[in-house]
Amino acid sequence: MEHFVDRKQEMETLQNEYTRKGSALVILYGRRRVGKTTLISEFIRDKRALFFLASEESETQNRNAFKEKAAEFTDSSLLRRADVRSWDVLFQAIMDTPSDSKPVIVLDEFQYLGRANPAFPSVFQRIWEEILKDREVMVILCGSLISMMESQTLAYNSPLYGRRTAQIRLSQIPFEYYHAFFPDKNRRELIEMYAVTGGVPKYIELFSESGDIYTAIGKCVLNRSGYLYDEPYFLLQQEVSEVGSYFSIIRAIAAGNAKLSAIASALEIKATGLTRYLKTLIDLDILEREVPVTEENPDKSKKGLYRIKDNYLRFWFRFVYPDRSFIESGQSDIVMRKIRRSLVRNHIAFVYEDVCRQRMWKLNGEGVWPFYFSRLGRYWDADNEIDIVALDPDGDNIILGECKYWQEPVSVGVLKELEKKAAAVLWRRDNRKEWYVLFGLSGFTEELEKEAALRDNLVLCSE
């Protein structure tokens, strides 16, 4: 399956940088398999471009490989035969070659060059300042190791700090585009696919080769030779040094320990010992700290809960990691039976809430309500939990909603229960205007639809 889906904003950014007068330096980074190289390939398809993929080899080997690319790009047999021991010479040769259009130079997996030679960012800074900055050229530095890319190119103490003209942190593809990958699947099947693949193009490609979600899981995940079986190890081992410690934390959260104290208790360590690990996982976009959307000072809130942000990692740590012994001993069918028994209840239903919250932003932009909310999230207290709460502080409007991944239509009872729970939300309770939204994958009962027709503060959404 070859699809180029979404990425409109990123393509627009790249194109704007390309058409700007003079030089452009773009930093493009994101987790592995998220589609960075595909995005760049699509962008340079109709441009004069030199694409170089750095490796984990030595700097000398990378420089020699780059020399071959430069010789091909400049059509220089002399450069191909030359013994070049300086990056400067290669970039100068590229810029001295006449061109009818602005050249694009792509250094993919840039962080490997900095790993091979910690001084390379300084080397490239000099090349940028002395050879590239004042010329018609576009350079894209791309990388998949988030922590290294940030430290080598974006951090304040990086030699390249302040040189970039644009930066793109490429994230997963939102659910709303899944129909483009799976045009023959219904909404329930699309949500199932999204719940496990999580918007990562490579995972989507693998799952598209199977007819249903369980066949795809069996082939790609529960198979010891499957592409995704060890994927979490690959994701983490290049970013962090203590993979075991991070795995333990993620597994504890996947098991339902969301509070800092609960995670610490599960791991039998002090809460203070978790701080740096949690921060790293948040920086890597693996975890997020969530507080009730009504909290005025989120960073200081004591109600913070940690959740796995990545759908595939959430699935893998919940259903695969605890039962790896079965898979390793050739009994993956036992794991599959457990997955079939609880995948919807313990995973897909929660992902559906995320899908609905994504949909809320789209409804907001479509003017479904006579105002625009600026804050969206969940609400919980000791006795209540509400899937969706959206706030419009300027107009004292609050939207409260529930998401039901059910086989049967949502009834009026769900609305009445939501209205009761709304009373527990103290946000501007005396002056606010309350609005309600219900998401139901299987639609709504006739009674509820009649109720919605009589009210201007209730929206039903089954799409």
mmCIF file of N, CA and C in Angstrom, residues 143-267:
data_model
loop_
_atom_site.group_PDB
_atom_site.id
_atom_site.type_symbol
_atom_site.label_atom_id
_atom_site.label_comp_id
_atom_site.label_asym_id
_atom_site.label_seq_id
_atom_site.Cartn_x
_atom_site.Cartn_y
_atom_site.Cartn_z
ATOM 1 N N GLY A 143 15.703 13.763 11.359
ATOM 2 C CA GLY A 143 16.156 12.737 12.296
ATOM 3 C C GLY A 143 15.014 12.091 13.047
ATOM 4 N N SER A 144 15.250 10.868 13.513
ATOM 5 C CA SER A 144 14.214 10.109 14.213
ATOM 6 C C SER A 144 14.507 9.909 15.690
ATOM 7 N N LEU A 145 15.689 10.320 16.139
ATOM 8 C CA LEU A 145 15.983 10.261 17.568
ATOM 9 C C LEU A 145 15.662 11.635 18.144
ATOM 10 N N ILE A 146 14.503 11.742 18.763
ATOM 11 C CA ILE A 146 13.984 13.042 19.168
ATOM 12 C C ILE A 146 14.916 13.771 20.111
ATOM 13 N N SER A 147 15.402 13.074 21.133
ATOM 14 C CA SER A 147 16.249 13.729 22.125
ATOM 15 C C SER A 147 17.544 14.247 21.504
ATOM 16 N N MET A 148 18.152 13.457 20.613
ATOM 17 C CA MET A 148 19.399 13.876 19.990
ATOM 18 C C MET A 148 19.181 15.006 18.990
ATOM 19 N N MET A 149 18.093 14.944 18.229
ATOM 20 C CA MET A 149 17.819 16.011 17.268
ATOM 21 C C MET A 149 17.590 17.334 17.986
ATOM 22 N N GLU A 150 16.876 17.273 19.100
ATOM 23 C CA GLU A 150 16.623 18.501 19.844
ATOM 24 C C GLU A 150 17.917 19.055 20.437
ATOM 25 N N SER A 151 18.756 18.180 20.971
ATOM 26 C CA SER A 151 19.994 18.660 21.595
ATOM 27 C C SER A 151 20.995 19.141 20.551
ATOM 28 N N GLN A 152 21.016 18.518 19.366
ATOM 29 C CA GLN A 152 22.006 18.867 18.351
ATOM 30 C C GLN A 152 21.595 20.061 17.493
ATOM 31 N N THR A 153 20.290 20.307 17.359
ATOM 32 C CA THR A 153 19.857 21.336 16.409
ATOM 33 C C THR A 153 18.986 22.434 17.003
ATOM 34 N N LEU A 154 18.257 22.147 18.078
ATOM 35 C CA LEU A 154 17.268 23.099 18.571
ATOM 36 C C LEU A 154 17.592 23.692 19.936
ATOM 37 N N ALA A 155 18.354 22.971 20.738
ATOM 38 C CA ALA A 155 18.638 23.423 22.100
ATOM 39 C C ALA A 155 19.447 24.715 22.092
ATOM 40 N N TYR A 156 19.294 25.477 23.157
ATOM 41 C CA TYR A 156 19.963 26.779 23.264
ATOM 42 C C TYR A 156 21.475 26.666 23.166
ATOM 43 N N ASN A 157 22.019 25.570 23.708
ATOM 44 C CA ASN A 157 23.480 25.411 23.689
ATOM 45 C C ASN A 157 23.990 24.679 22.445
ATOM 46 N N SER A 158 23.101 24.422 21.485
ATOM 47 C CA SER A 158 23.523 23.792 20.242
ATOM 48 C C SER A 158 24.183 24.827 19.332
ATOM 49 N N PRO A 159 25.251 24.448 18.626
ATOM 50 C CA PRO A 159 25.885 25.384 17.694
ATOM 51 C C PRO A 159 24.926 25.874 16.609
ATOM 52 N N LEU A 160 23.885 25.076 16.328
ATOM 53 C CA LEU A 160 22.935 25.429 15.269
ATOM 54 C C LEU A 160 21.742 26.227 15.792
ATOM 55 N N TYR A 161 21.734 26.507 17.085
ATOM 56 C CA TYR A 161 20.605 27.249 17.662
ATOM 57 C C TYR A 161 20.458 28.606 16.962
ATOM 58 N N GLY A 162 19.235 28.917 16.570
ATOM 59 C CA GLY A 162 18.955 30.196 15.939
ATOM 60 C C GLY A 162 19.216 30.235 14.449
ATOM 61 N N ARG A 163 19.786 29.169 13.876
ATOM 62 C CA ARG A 163 20.058 29.155 12.429
ATOM 63 C C ARG A 163 18.860 28.670 11.629
ATOM 64 N N ARG A 164 18.010 27.856 12.199
ATOM 65 C CA ARG A 164 16.894 27.286 11.447
ATOM 66 C C ARG A 164 15.939 28.385 10.995
ATOM 67 N N THR A 165 15.314 28.158 9.862
ATOM 68 C CA THR A 165 14.270 29.070 9.397
ATOM 69 C C THR A 165 12.885 28.468 9.617
ATOM 70 N N ALA A 166 12.838 27.165 9.887
ATOM 71 C CA ALA A 166 11.572 26.501 10.216
ATOM 72 C C ALA A 166 11.880 25.176 10.879
ATOM 73 N N GLN A 167 10.933 24.681 11.647
ATOM 74 C CA GLN A 167 11.082 23.367 12.264
ATOM 75 C C GLN A 167 9.748 22.640 12.202
ATOM 76 N N ILE A 168 9.813 21.342 12.010
ATOM 77 C CA ILE A 168 8.614 20.510 11.944
ATOM 78 C C ILE A 168 8.839 19.282 12.811
ATOM 79 N N ARG A 169 8.001 19.120 13.817
ATOM 80 C CA ARG A 169 8.013 17.866 14.574
ATOM 81 C C ARG A 169 6.843 17.039 14.058
ATOM 82 N N LEU A 170 7.156 16.040 13.274
ATOM 83 C CA LEU A 170 6.125 15.261 12.598
ATOM 84 C C LEU A 170 5.487 14.283 13.572
ATOM 85 N N SER A 171 4.173 14.328 13.641
ATOM 86 C CA SER A 171 3.451 13.443 14.558
ATOM 87 C C SER A 171 2.605 12.448 13.766
ATOM 88 N N GLN A 172 1.878 11.605 14.482
ATOM 89 C CA GLN A 172 1.062 10.594 13.841
ATOM 90 C C GLN A 172 -0.109 11.213 13.070
ATOM 91 N N ILE A 173 -0.607 10.466 12.114
ATOM 92 C CA ILE A 173 -1.735 10.926 11.297
ATOM 93 C C ILE A 173 -3.024 10.800 12.097
ATOM 94 N N PRO A 174 -3.846 11.847 12.151
ATOM 95 C CA PRO A 174 -5.101 11.799 12.922
ATOM 96 C C PRO A 174 -6.089 10.779 12.356
ATOM 97 N N PHE A 175 -7.017 10.376 13.200
ATOM 98 C CA PHE A 175 -7.992 9.358 12.809
ATOM 99 C C PHE A 175 -8.824 9.788 11.608
ATOM 100 N N GLU A 176 -9.119 11.055 11.479
ATOM 101 C CA GLU A 176 -10.024 11.516 10.428
ATOM 102 C C GLU A 176 -9.541 11.158 9.030
ATOM 103 N N TYR A 177 -8.273 10.814 8.869
ATOM 104 C CA TYR A 177 -7.742 10.470 7.548
ATOM 105 C C TYR A 177 -7.700 8.963 7.300
ATOM 106 N N TYR A 178 -8.147 8.161 8.247
ATOM 107 C CA TYR A 178 -8.021 6.712 8.107
ATOM 108 C C TYR A 178 -8.839 6.143 6.955
ATOM 109 N N HIS A 179 -9.925 6.818 6.598
ATOM 110 C CA HIS A 179 -10.741 6.317 5.485
ATOM 111 C C HIS A 179 -9.942 6.319 4.186
ATOM 112 N N ALA A 180 -8.927 7.191 4.093
ATOM 113 C CA ALA A 180 -8.091 7.228 2.889
ATOM 114 C C ALA A 180 -7.201 5.991 2.796
ATOM 115 N N PHE A 181 -6.828 5.431 3.937
ATOM 116 C CA PHE A 181 -6.027 4.210 3.947
ATOM 117 C C PHE A 181 -6.896 2.968 3.768
ATOM 118 N N PHE A 182 -8.086 3.003 4.342
ATOM 119 C CA PHE A 182 -8.976 1.837 4.322
ATOM 120 C C PHE A 182 -10.347 2.238 3.769
ATOM 121 N N PRO A 183 -10.463 2.529 2.474
ATOM 122 C CA PRO A 183 -11.723 3.045 1.919
ATOM 123 C C PRO A 183 -12.887 2.070 2.002
ATOM 124 N N ASP A 184 -12.607 0.778 2.154
ATOM 125 C CA ASP A 184 -13.681 -0.221 2.168
ATOM 126 C C ASP A 184 -14.144 -0.594 3.577
ATOM 127 N N LYS A 185 -13.550 -0.006 4.604
ATOM 128 C CA LYS A 185 -13.914 -0.369 5.974
ATOM 129 C C LYS A 185 -14.939 0.612 6.552
ATOM 130 N N ASN A 186 -15.796 0.090 7.430
ATOM 131 C CA ASN A 186 -16.777 0.957 8.087
ATOM 132 C C ASN A 186 -16.121 1.658 9.281
ATOM 133 N N ARG A 187 -16.888 2.531 9.925
ATOM 134 C CA ARG A 187 -16.300 3.354 10.982
ATOM 135 C C ARG A 187 -15.794 2.505 12.147
ATOM 136 N N ARG A 188 -16.516 1.479 12.512
ATOM 137 C CA ARG A 188 -16.075 0.625 13.621
ATOM 138 C C ARG A 188 -14.737 -0.034 13.288
ATOM 139 N N GLU A 189 -14.599 -0.512 12.067
ATOM 140 C CA GLU A 189 -13.355 -1.160 11.656
ATOM 141 C C GLU A 189 -12.205 -0.153 11.598
ATOM 142 N N LEU A 190 -12.502 1.072 11.182
ATOM 143 C CA LEU A 190 -11.472 2.107 11.139
ATOM 144 C C LEU A 190 -10.957 2.427 12.547
ATOM 145 N N ILE A 191 -11.879 2.512 13.500
ATOM 146 C CA ILE A 191 -11.494 2.797 14.882
ATOM 147 C C ILE A 191 -10.654 1.656 15.437
ATOM 148 N N GLU A 192 -11.004 0.423 15.091
ATOM 149 C CA GLU A 192 -10.209 -0.730 15.533
ATOM 150 C C GLU A 192 -8.776 -0.617 15.011
ATOM 151 N N MET A 193 -8.649 -0.287 13.742
ATOM 152 C CA MET A 193 -7.317 -0.145 13.151
ATOM 153 C C MET A 193 -6.540 0.992 13.813
ATOM 154 N N TYR A 194 -7.200 2.111 14.023
ATOM 155 C CA TYR A 194 -6.550 3.261 14.645
ATOM 156 C C TYR A 194 -6.139 2.947 16.084
ATOM 157 N N ALA A 195 -6.953 2.159 16.778
ATOM 158 C CA ALA A 195 -6.687 1.848 18.180
ATOM 159 C C ALA A 195 -5.368 1.119 18.364
ATOM 160 N N VAL A 196 -4.923 0.391 17.346
ATOM 161 C CA VAL A 196 -3.666 -0.351 17.460
ATOM 162 C C VAL A 196 -2.540 0.321 16.681
ATOM 163 N N THR A 197 -2.809 0.810 15.495
ATOM 164 C CA THR A 197 -1.743 1.406 14.681
ATOM 165 C C THR A 197 -1.444 2.849 15.084
ATOM 166 N N GLY A 198 -2.410 3.543 15.674
ATOM 167 C CA GLY A 198 -2.165 4.852 16.258
ATOM 168 C C GLY A 198 -1.680 5.942 15.320
ATOM 169 N N GLY A 199 -1.982 5.836 14.030
ATOM 170 C CA GLY A 199 -1.608 6.905 13.114
ATOM 171 C C GLY A 199 -0.187 6.850 12.598
ATOM 172 N N VAL A 200 0.530 5.748 12.857
ATOM 173 C CA VAL A 200 1.904 5.596 12.347
ATOM 174 C C VAL A 200 1.831 4.950 10.960
ATOM 175 N N PRO A 201 2.244 5.659 9.907
ATOM 176 C CA PRO A 201 2.060 5.159 8.542
ATOM 177 C C PRO A 201 2.591 3.749 8.292
ATOM 178 N N LYS A 202 3.761 3.426 8.832
ATOM 179 C CA LYS A 202 4.323 2.098 8.597
ATOM 180 C C LYS A 202 3.445 1.019 9.208
ATOM 181 N N TYR A 203 2.906 1.270 10.398
ATOM 182 C CA TYR A 203 2.030 0.287 11.031
ATOM 183 C C TYR A 203 0.747 0.142 10.226
ATOM 184 N N ILE A 204 0.227 1.258 9.739
ATOM 185 C CA ILE A 204 -0.994 1.230 8.925
ATOM 186 C C ILE A 204 -0.761 0.385 7.679
ATOM 187 N N GLU A 205 0.387 0.584 7.055
ATOM 188 C CA GLU A 205 0.717 -0.183 5.856
ATOM 189 C C GLU A 205 0.727 -1.680 6.144
ATOM 190 N N LEU A 206 1.321 -2.065 7.260
ATOM 191 C CA LEU A 206 1.376 -3.489 7.621
ATOM 192 C C LEU A 206 -0.014 -4.049 7.889
ATOM 193 N N PHE A 207 -0.844 -3.301 8.605
ATOM 194 C CA PHE A 207 -2.170 -3.789 8.967
ATOM 195 C C PHE A 207 -3.108 -3.822 7.768
ATOM 196 N N SER A 208 -2.824 -3.017 6.760
ATOM 197 C CA SER A 208 -3.703 -2.992 5.581
ATOM 198 C C SER A 208 -3.619 -4.286 4.787
ATOM 199 N N GLU A 209 -2.598 -5.076 5.055
ATOM 200 C CA GLU A 209 -2.426 -6.333 4.334
ATOM 201 C C GLU A 209 -3.297 -7.448 4.901
ATOM 202 N N SER A 210 -3.995 -7.171 6.012
ATOM 203 C CA SER A 210 -4.868 -8.169 6.640
ATOM 204 C C SER A 210 -6.309 -7.673 6.621
ATOM 205 N N GLY A 211 -7.242 -8.590 6.547
ATOM 206 C CA GLY A 211 -8.641 -8.214 6.425
ATOM 207 C C GLY A 211 -9.258 -7.620 7.667
ATOM 208 N N ASP A 212 -8.865 -8.115 8.845
ATOM 209 C CA ASP A 212 -9.473 -7.627 10.077
ATOM 210 C C ASP A 212 -8.394 -7.393 11.133
ATOM 211 N N ILE A 213 -8.780 -6.737 12.207
ATOM 212 C CA ILE A 213 -7.831 -6.308 13.223
ATOM 213 C C ILE A 213 -7.132 -7.483 13.906
ATOM 214 N N TYR A 214 -7.873 -8.561 14.161
ATOM 215 C CA TYR A 214 -7.286 -9.681 14.892
ATOM 216 C C TYR A 214 -6.298 -10.462 14.026
ATOM 217 N N THR A 215 -6.600 -10.592 12.736
ATOM 218 C CA THR A 215 -5.657 -11.233 11.822
ATOM 219 C C THR A 215 -4.372 -10.416 11.738
ATOM 220 N N ALA A 216 -4.528 -9.088 11.685
ATOM 221 C CA ALA A 216 -3.361 -8.204 11.611
ATOM 222 C C ALA A 216 -2.517 -8.301 12.877
ATOM 223 N N ILE A 217 -3.154 -8.339 14.032
ATOM 224 C CA ILE A 217 -2.428 -8.465 15.297
ATOM 225 C C ILE A 217 -1.658 -9.785 15.342
ATOM 226 N N GLY A 218 -2.330 -10.856 14.931
ATOM 227 C CA GLY A 218 -1.682 -12.161 14.933
ATOM 228 C C GLY A 218 -0.467 -12.214 14.023
ATOM 229 N N LYS A 219 -0.582 -11.589 12.862
ATOM 230 C CA LYS A 219 0.487 -11.638 11.870
ATOM 231 C C LYS A 219 1.636 -10.698 12.203
ATOM 232 N N CYS A 220 1.326 -9.487 12.646
ATOM 233 C CA CYS A 220 2.350 -8.452 12.804
ATOM 234 C C CYS A 220 2.888 -8.298 14.221
ATOM 235 N N VAL A 221 2.085 -8.705 15.208
ATOM 236 C CA VAL A 221 2.459 -8.438 16.599
ATOM 237 C C VAL A 221 2.747 -9.712 17.390
ATOM 238 N N LEU A 222 1.856 -10.696 17.308
ATOM 239 C CA LEU A 222 2.020 -11.906 18.115
ATOM 240 C C LEU A 222 2.952 -12.929 17.482
ATOM 241 N N ASN A 223 3.384 -12.669 16.287
ATOM 242 C CA ASN A 223 4.356 -13.512 15.602
ATOM 243 C C ASN A 223 5.756 -13.039 15.994
ATOM 244 N N ARG A 224 6.577 -13.915 16.541
ATOM 245 C CA ARG A 224 7.914 -13.521 16.994
ATOM 246 C C ARG A 224 8.764 -12.932 15.873
ATOM 247 N N SER A 225 8.444 -13.284 14.633
ATOM 248 C CA SER A 225 9.160 -12.726 13.485
ATOM 249 C C SER A 225 8.423 -11.528 12.901
ATOM 250 N N GLY A 226 7.304 -11.162 13.512
ATOM 251 C CA GLY A 226 6.517 -10.050 13.012
ATOM 252 C C GLY A 226 7.226 -8.722 13.192
ATOM 253 N N TYR A 227 6.933 -7.804 12.304
ATOM 254 C CA TYR A 227 7.621 -6.516 12.286
ATOM 255 C C TYR A 227 7.436 -5.754 13.596
ATOM 256 N N LEU A 228 6.271 -5.852 14.209
ATOM 257 C CA LEU A 228 5.958 -5.023 15.366
ATOM 258 C C LEU A 228 6.157 -5.717 16.707
ATOM 259 N N TYR A 229 6.599 -6.950 16.684
ATOM 260 C CA TYR A 229 6.712 -7.703 17.937
ATOM 261 C C TYR A 229 7.636 -7.010 18.936
ATOM 262 N N ASP A 230 8.800 -6.564 18.472
ATOM 263 C CA ASP A 230 9.781 -5.921 19.353
ATOM 264 C C ASP A 230 9.869 -4.416 19.137
ATOM 265 N N GLU A 231 8.904 -3.839 18.448
ATOM 266 C CA GLU A 231 8.972 -2.426 18.099
ATOM 267 C C GLU A 231 9.192 -1.500 19.295
ATOM 268 N N PRO A 232 8.522 -1.694 20.440
ATOM 269 C CA PRO A 232 8.765 -0.792 21.580
ATOM 270 C C PRO A 232 10.222 -0.778 22.051
ATOM 271 N N TYR A 233 10.889 -1.920 21.946
ATOM 272 C CA TYR A 233 12.310 -1.948 22.318
ATOM 273 C C TYR A 233 13.123 -1.041 21.398
ATOM 274 N N PHE A 234 12.852 -1.143 20.090
ATOM 275 C CA PHE A 234 13.587 -0.323 19.135
ATOM 276 C C PHE A 234 13.309 1.159 19.350
ATOM 277 N N LEU A 235 12.063 1.476 19.705
ATOM 278 C CA LEU A 235 11.698 2.869 19.918
ATOM 279 C C LEU A 235 12.463 3.488 21.084
ATOM 280 N N LEU A 236 12.633 2.697 22.133
ATOM 281 C CA LEU A 236 13.220 3.237 23.358
ATOM 282 C C LEU A 236 14.739 3.071 23.471
ATOM 283 N N GLN A 237 15.258 1.991 22.919
ATOM 284 C CA GLN A 237 16.666 1.694 23.190
ATOM 285 C C GLN A 237 17.623 2.728 22.603
ATOM 286 N N GLN A 238 17.190 3.424 21.541
ATOM 287 C CA GLN A 238 18.058 4.447 20.973
ATOM 288 C C GLN A 238 17.874 5.800 21.644
ATOM 289 N N GLU A 239 16.775 5.962 22.368
ATOM 290 C CA GLU A 239 16.489 7.243 23.011
ATOM 291 C C GLU A 239 16.975 7.296 24.459
ATOM 292 N N VAL A 240 16.945 6.155 25.140
ATOM 293 C CA VAL A 240 17.283 6.143 26.565
ATOM 294 C C VAL A 240 18.289 5.028 26.844
ATOM 295 N N SER A 241 19.003 5.169 27.934
ATOM 296 C CA SER A 241 20.016 4.179 28.283
ATOM 297 C C SER A 241 19.476 3.085 29.197
ATOM 298 N N GLU A 242 18.521 3.441 30.056
ATOM 299 C CA GLU A 242 17.970 2.466 31.010
ATOM 300 C C GLU A 242 16.621 1.945 30.510
ATOM 301 N N VAL A 243 16.648 1.153 29.463
ATOM 302 C CA VAL A 243 15.405 0.690 28.850
ATOM 303 C C VAL A 243 14.537 -0.068 29.848
ATOM 304 N N GLY A 244 15.161 -0.893 30.679
ATOM 305 C CA GLY A 244 14.400 -1.682 31.651
ATOM 306 C C GLY A 244 13.607 -0.820 32.614
ATOM 307 N N SER A 245 14.205 0.261 33.095
ATOM 308 C CA SER A 245 13.505 1.162 34.023
ATOM 309 C C SER A 245 12.317 1.816 33.354
ATOM 310 N N TYR A 246 12.502 2.254 32.121
ATOM 311 C CA TYR A 246 11.406 2.900 31.404
ATOM 312 C C TYR A 246 10.291 1.904 31.091
ATOM 313 N N PHE A 247 10.672 0.684 30.745
ATOM 314 C CA PHE A 247 9.665 -0.342 30.479
ATOM 315 C C PHE A 247 8.829 -0.609 31.722
ATOM 316 N N SER A 248 9.475 -0.655 32.858
ATOM 317 C CA SER A 248 8.749 -0.923 34.106
ATOM 318 C C SER A 248 7.728 0.169 34.391
ATOM 319 N N ILE A 249 8.119 1.411 34.142
ATOM 320 C CA ILE A 249 7.205 2.533 34.377
ATOM 321 C C ILE A 249 6.016 2.469 33.426
ATOM 322 N N ILE A 250 6.300 2.248 32.141
ATOM 323 C CA ILE A 250 5.213 2.200 31.153
ATOM 324 C C ILE A 250 4.278 1.036 31.449
ATOM 325 N N ARG A 251 4.849 -0.102 31.838
ATOM 326 C CA ARG A 251 4.002 -1.257 32.138
ATOM 327 C C ARG A 251 3.113 -0.974 33.352
ATOM 328 N N ALA A 252 3.655 -0.313 34.357
ATOM 329 C CA ALA A 252 2.863 0.011 35.545
ATOM 330 C C ALA A 252 1.688 0.911 35.180
ATOM 331 N N ILE A 253 1.924 1.863 34.285
ATOM 332 C CA ILE A 253 0.841 2.753 33.860
ATOM 333 C C ILE A 253 -0.174 1.992 33.019
ATOM 334 N N ALA A 254 0.307 1.109 32.148
ATOM 335 C CA ALA A 254 -0.596 0.307 31.312
ATOM 336 C C ALA A 254 -1.484 -0.587 32.155
ATOM 337 N N ALA A 255 -0.996 -0.976 33.331
ATOM 338 C CA ALA A 255 -1.772 -1.844 34.225
ATOM 339 C C ALA A 255 -2.828 -1.079 35.014
ATOM 340 N N GLY A 256 -2.890 0.242 34.815
ATOM 341 C CA GLY A 256 -3.925 1.031 35.473
ATOM 342 C C GLY A 256 -3.443 1.948 36.574
ATOM 343 N N ASN A 257 -2.145 2.036 36.793
ATOM 344 C CA ASN A 257 -1.595 2.927 37.825
ATOM 345 C C ASN A 257 -1.335 4.300 37.199
ATOM 346 N N ALA A 258 -2.263 5.208 37.376
ATOM 347 C CA ALA A 258 -2.185 6.503 36.696
ATOM 348 C C ALA A 258 -1.621 7.613 37.585
ATOM 349 N N LYS A 259 -1.830 7.522 38.881
ATOM 350 C CA LYS A 259 -1.321 8.549 39.784
ATOM 351 C C LYS A 259 0.160 8.312 40.070
ATOM 352 N N LEU A 260 0.871 9.394 40.328
ATOM 353 C CA LEU A 260 2.298 9.289 40.627
ATOM 354 C C LEU A 260 2.536 8.351 41.806
ATOM 355 N N SER A 261 1.727 8.485 42.826
ATOM 356 C CA SER A 261 1.892 7.643 44.014
ATOM 357 C C SER A 261 1.630 6.176 43.698
ATOM 358 N N ALA A 262 0.659 5.925 42.829
ATOM 359 C CA ALA A 262 0.331 4.543 42.473
ATOM 360 C C ALA A 262 1.443 3.910 41.646
ATOM 361 N N ILE A 263 2.028 4.683 40.739
ATOM 362 C CA ILE A 263 3.141 4.173 39.929
ATOM 363 C C ILE A 263 4.325 3.841 40.827
ATOM 364 N N ALA A 264 4.634 4.763 41.743
ATOM 365 C CA ALA A 264 5.748 4.548 42.666
ATOM 366 C C ALA A 264 5.508 3.323 43.533
ATOM 367 N N SER A 265 4.276 3.164 43.991
ATOM 368 C CA SER A 265 3.937 2.021 44.835
ATOM 369 C C SER A 265 4.080 0.709 44.063
ATOM 370 N N ALA A 266 3.613 0.708 42.811
ATOM 371 C CA ALA A 266 3.697 -0.507 41.995
ATOM 372 C C ALA A 266 5.143 -0.913 41.751
ATOM 373 N N LEU A 267 6.022 0.085 41.662
ATOM 374 C CA LEU A 267 7.430 -0.190 41.396
ATOM 375 C C LEU A 267 8.261 -0.281 42.677
#
